Short mmCIF file of C-alpha atoms in Angstrom, two decimals:
data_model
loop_
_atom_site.label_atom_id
_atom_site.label_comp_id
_atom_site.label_asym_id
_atom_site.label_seq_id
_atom_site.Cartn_x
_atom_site.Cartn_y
_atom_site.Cartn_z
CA UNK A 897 -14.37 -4.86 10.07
CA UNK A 898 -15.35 -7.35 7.27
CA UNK A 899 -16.20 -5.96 3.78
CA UNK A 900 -19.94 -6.40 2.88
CA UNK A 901 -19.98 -7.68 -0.28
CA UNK A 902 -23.95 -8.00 -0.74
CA UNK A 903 -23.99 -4.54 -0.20
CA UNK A 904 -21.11 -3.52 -2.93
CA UNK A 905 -23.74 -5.32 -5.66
CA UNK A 906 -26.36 -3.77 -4.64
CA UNK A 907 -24.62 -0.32 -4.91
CA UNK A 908 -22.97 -1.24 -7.86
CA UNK A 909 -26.30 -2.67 -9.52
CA UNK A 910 -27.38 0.74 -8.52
CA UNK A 911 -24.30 2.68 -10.16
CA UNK A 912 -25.00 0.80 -13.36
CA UNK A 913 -28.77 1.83 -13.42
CA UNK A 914 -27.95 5.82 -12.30
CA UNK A 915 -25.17 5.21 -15.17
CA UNK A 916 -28.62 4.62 -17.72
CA UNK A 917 -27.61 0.90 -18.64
CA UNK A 918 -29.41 -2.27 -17.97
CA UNK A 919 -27.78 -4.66 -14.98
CA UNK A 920 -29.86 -7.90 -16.40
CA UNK A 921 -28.46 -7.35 -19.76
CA UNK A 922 -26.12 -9.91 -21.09
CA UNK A 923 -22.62 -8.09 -20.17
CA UNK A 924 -23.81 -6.67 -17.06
CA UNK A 925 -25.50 -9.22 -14.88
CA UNK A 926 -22.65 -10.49 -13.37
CA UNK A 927 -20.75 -7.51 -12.90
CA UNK A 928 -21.92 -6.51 -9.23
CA UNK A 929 -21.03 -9.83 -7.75
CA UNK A 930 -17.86 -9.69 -9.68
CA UNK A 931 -17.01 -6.38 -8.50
CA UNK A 932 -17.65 -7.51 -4.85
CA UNK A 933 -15.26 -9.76 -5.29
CA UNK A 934 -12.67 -7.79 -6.79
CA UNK A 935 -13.07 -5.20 -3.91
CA UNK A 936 -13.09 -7.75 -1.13
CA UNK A 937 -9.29 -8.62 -2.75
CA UNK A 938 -8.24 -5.01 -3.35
CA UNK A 939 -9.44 -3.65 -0.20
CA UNK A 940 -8.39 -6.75 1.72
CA UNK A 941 -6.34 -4.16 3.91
CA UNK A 942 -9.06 -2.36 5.74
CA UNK A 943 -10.03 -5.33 7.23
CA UNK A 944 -7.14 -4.89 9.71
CA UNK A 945 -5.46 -2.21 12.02
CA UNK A 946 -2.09 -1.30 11.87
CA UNK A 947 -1.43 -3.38 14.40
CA UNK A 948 -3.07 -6.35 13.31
CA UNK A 949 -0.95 -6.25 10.19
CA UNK A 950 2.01 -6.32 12.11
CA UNK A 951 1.18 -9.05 14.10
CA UNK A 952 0.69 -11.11 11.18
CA UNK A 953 3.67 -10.70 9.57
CA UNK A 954 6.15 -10.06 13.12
CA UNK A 955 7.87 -13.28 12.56
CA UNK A 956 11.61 -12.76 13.16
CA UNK A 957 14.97 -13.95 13.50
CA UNK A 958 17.94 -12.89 15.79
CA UNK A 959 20.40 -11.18 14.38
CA UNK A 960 23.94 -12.97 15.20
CA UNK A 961 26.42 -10.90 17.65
CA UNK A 962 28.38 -8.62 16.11
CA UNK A 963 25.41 -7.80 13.46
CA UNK A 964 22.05 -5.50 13.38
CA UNK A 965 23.65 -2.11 13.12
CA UNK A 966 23.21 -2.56 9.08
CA UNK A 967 20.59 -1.47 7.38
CA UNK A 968 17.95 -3.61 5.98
CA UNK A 969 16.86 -2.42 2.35
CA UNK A 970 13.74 -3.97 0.24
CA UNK A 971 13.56 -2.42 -2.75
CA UNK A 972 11.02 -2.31 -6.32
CA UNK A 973 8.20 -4.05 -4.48
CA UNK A 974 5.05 -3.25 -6.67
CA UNK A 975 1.79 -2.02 -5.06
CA UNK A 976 -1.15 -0.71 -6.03
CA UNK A 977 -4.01 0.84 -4.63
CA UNK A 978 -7.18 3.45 -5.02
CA UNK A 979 -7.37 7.10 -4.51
CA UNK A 980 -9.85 7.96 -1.48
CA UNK A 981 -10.46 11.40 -3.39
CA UNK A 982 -12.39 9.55 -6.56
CA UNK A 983 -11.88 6.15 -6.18
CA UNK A 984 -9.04 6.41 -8.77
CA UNK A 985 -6.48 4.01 -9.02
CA UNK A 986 -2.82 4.20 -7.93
CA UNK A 987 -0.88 2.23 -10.09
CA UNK A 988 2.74 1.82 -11.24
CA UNK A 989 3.77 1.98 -7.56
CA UNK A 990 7.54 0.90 -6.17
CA UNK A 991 8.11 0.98 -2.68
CA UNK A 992 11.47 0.43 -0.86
CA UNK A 993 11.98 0.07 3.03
CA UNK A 994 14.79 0.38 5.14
CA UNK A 995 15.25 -0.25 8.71
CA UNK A 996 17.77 -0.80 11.21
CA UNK A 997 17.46 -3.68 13.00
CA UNK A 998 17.47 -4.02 16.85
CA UNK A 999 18.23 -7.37 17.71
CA UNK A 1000 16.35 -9.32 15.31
CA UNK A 1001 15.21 -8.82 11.16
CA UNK A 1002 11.79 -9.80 10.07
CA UNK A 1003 11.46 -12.02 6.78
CA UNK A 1004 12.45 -10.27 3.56
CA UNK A 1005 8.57 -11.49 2.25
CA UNK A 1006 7.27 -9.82 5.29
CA UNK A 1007 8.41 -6.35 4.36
CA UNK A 1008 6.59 -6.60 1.59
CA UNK A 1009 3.50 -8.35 2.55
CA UNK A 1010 3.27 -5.50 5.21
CA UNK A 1011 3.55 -2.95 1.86
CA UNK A 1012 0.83 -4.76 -0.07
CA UNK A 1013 -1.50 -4.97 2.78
CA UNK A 1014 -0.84 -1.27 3.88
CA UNK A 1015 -1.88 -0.22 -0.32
CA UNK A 1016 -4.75 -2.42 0.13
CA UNK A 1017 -7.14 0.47 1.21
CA UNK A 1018 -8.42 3.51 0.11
CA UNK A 1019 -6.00 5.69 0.97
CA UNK A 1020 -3.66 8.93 -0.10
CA UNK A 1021 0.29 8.12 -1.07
CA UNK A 1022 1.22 9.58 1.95
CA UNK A 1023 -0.43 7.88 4.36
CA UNK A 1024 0.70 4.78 2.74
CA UNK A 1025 4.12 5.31 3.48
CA UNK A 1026 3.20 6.28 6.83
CA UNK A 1027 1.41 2.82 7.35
CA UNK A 1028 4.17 0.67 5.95
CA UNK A 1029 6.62 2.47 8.85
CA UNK A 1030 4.74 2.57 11.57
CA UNK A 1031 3.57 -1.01 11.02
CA UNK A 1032 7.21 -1.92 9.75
CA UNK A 1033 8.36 -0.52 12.91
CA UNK A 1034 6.41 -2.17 14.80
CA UNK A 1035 6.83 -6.02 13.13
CA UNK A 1036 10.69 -5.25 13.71
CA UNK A 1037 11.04 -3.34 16.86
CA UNK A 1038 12.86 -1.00 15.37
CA UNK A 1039 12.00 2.97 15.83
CA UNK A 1040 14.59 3.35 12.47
CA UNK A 1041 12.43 3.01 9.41
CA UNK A 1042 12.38 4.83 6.22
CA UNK A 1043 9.73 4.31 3.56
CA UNK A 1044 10.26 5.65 -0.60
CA UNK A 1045 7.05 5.54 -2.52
CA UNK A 1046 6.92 6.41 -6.87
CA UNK A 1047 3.68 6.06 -8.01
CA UNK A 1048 0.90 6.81 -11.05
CA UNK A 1049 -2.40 8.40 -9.93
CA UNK A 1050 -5.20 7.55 -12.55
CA UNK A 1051 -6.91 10.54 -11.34
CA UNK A 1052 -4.24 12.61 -12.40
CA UNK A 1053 -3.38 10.45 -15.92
CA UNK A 1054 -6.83 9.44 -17.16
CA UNK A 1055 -8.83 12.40 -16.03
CA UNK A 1056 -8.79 15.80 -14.64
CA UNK A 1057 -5.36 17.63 -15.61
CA UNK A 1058 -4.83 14.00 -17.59
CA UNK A 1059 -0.92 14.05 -17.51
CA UNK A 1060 0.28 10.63 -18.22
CA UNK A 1061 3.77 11.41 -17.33
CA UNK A 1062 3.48 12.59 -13.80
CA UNK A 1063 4.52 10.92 -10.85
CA UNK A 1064 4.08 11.19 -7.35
CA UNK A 1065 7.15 10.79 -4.83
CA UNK A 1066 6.65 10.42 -1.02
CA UNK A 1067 9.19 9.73 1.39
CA UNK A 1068 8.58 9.18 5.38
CA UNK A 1069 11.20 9.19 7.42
CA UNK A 1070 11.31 7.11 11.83
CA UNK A 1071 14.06 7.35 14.12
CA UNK A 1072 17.33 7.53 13.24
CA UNK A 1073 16.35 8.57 9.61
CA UNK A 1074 14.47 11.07 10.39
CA UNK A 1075 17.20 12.40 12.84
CA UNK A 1076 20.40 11.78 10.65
CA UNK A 1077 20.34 13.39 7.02
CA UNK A 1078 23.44 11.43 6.28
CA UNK A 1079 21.67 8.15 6.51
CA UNK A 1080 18.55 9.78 4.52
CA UNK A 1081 21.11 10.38 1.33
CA UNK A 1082 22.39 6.91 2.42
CA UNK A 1083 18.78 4.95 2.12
CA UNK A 1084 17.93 7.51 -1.30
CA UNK A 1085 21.27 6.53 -3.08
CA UNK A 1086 20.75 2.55 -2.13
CA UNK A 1087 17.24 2.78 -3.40
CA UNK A 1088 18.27 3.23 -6.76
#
């Protein structure tokens, strides 16, 4: 599915009249092409499937004998993304991964690169985390994933309830993580 960015300006010229300002005016007239551009970027991830995603970034490496049964932790990597609820954004968000590799590790940028592109939709924090394993999973052939999200809703901060301190923590655990509480405490302690 590609983005339609002539139709974001026209909505968006739209929005600005139903708003009562002028889209010709000075300050304005470039705004709906600009802000089909910026969604094109920030929603660059509902152009793909799951799967897509982790074909894109599958590229491995064979893990020498005697290795794999580690885990594999990438920690702090910064995403953003928008609330599907109001559109709000999601910001201030850290995400670490873990899995346990099975025969071969994917690039360290990958991991992240599959985050980015998972928070690059409109989406809820849960079902981001869900994403980033199930496409993590996939990329790595491994069923043992685990996936920590911390993250700043603007649509709890800047409006509504508007607390500026609250965060949101989800956690989703695959395989062997969800199985084995003693490797859950093992992937929470690491990812601090």
């Amino acid at each position: 599915m590609a983005i339609d960015q002539n139709a974001i300006k026209e909505h968006i010229r739209g929005i600005l009249v139903a708003l009562g300002d002028d889209p010709d005016r000075e300050g304005l007239k470039d705004t709906p092409e600009r802000v089909a551009r910026m969604y094109a970027e920030v929603f660059e991830g509902m152009n793909y499937t799951n799967d897509e995603i982790a074909d894109m970034f599958s590229k491995s490496f064979q893990v020498p004998a005697g290795g794999g049964d580690d885990m594999v932790i990438v920690k702090d990597i910064d995403v953003f993304s928008y609330c599907e609820h109001h559109l709000a954004l999601m910001y201030d968000m850290k995400v670490t991964v873990a899995y346990i590799p099975k025969n071969k590790v994917i690039g360290l940028s990958k991991v992240a690169r599959i985050a980015d592109m998972a928070a690059r939709r409109l989406q809820l924090q849960e079902r981001i985390g869900t994403d980033i394993a199930e496409i993590v999973s996939k990329a790595a052939g491994s069923p043992d994933v685990a996936v920590y999200i911390e993250g700043c809703h603007s649509c709890m901060t800047a409006r509504g309830i508007k607390k500026p301190e609250a965060k949101t923590v989800t956690t989703t655990f695959l395989g062997q993580f969800e199985a084995e509480p003693e490797l859950q405490n093992k992937f929470l302690l690491l990812r601090q």
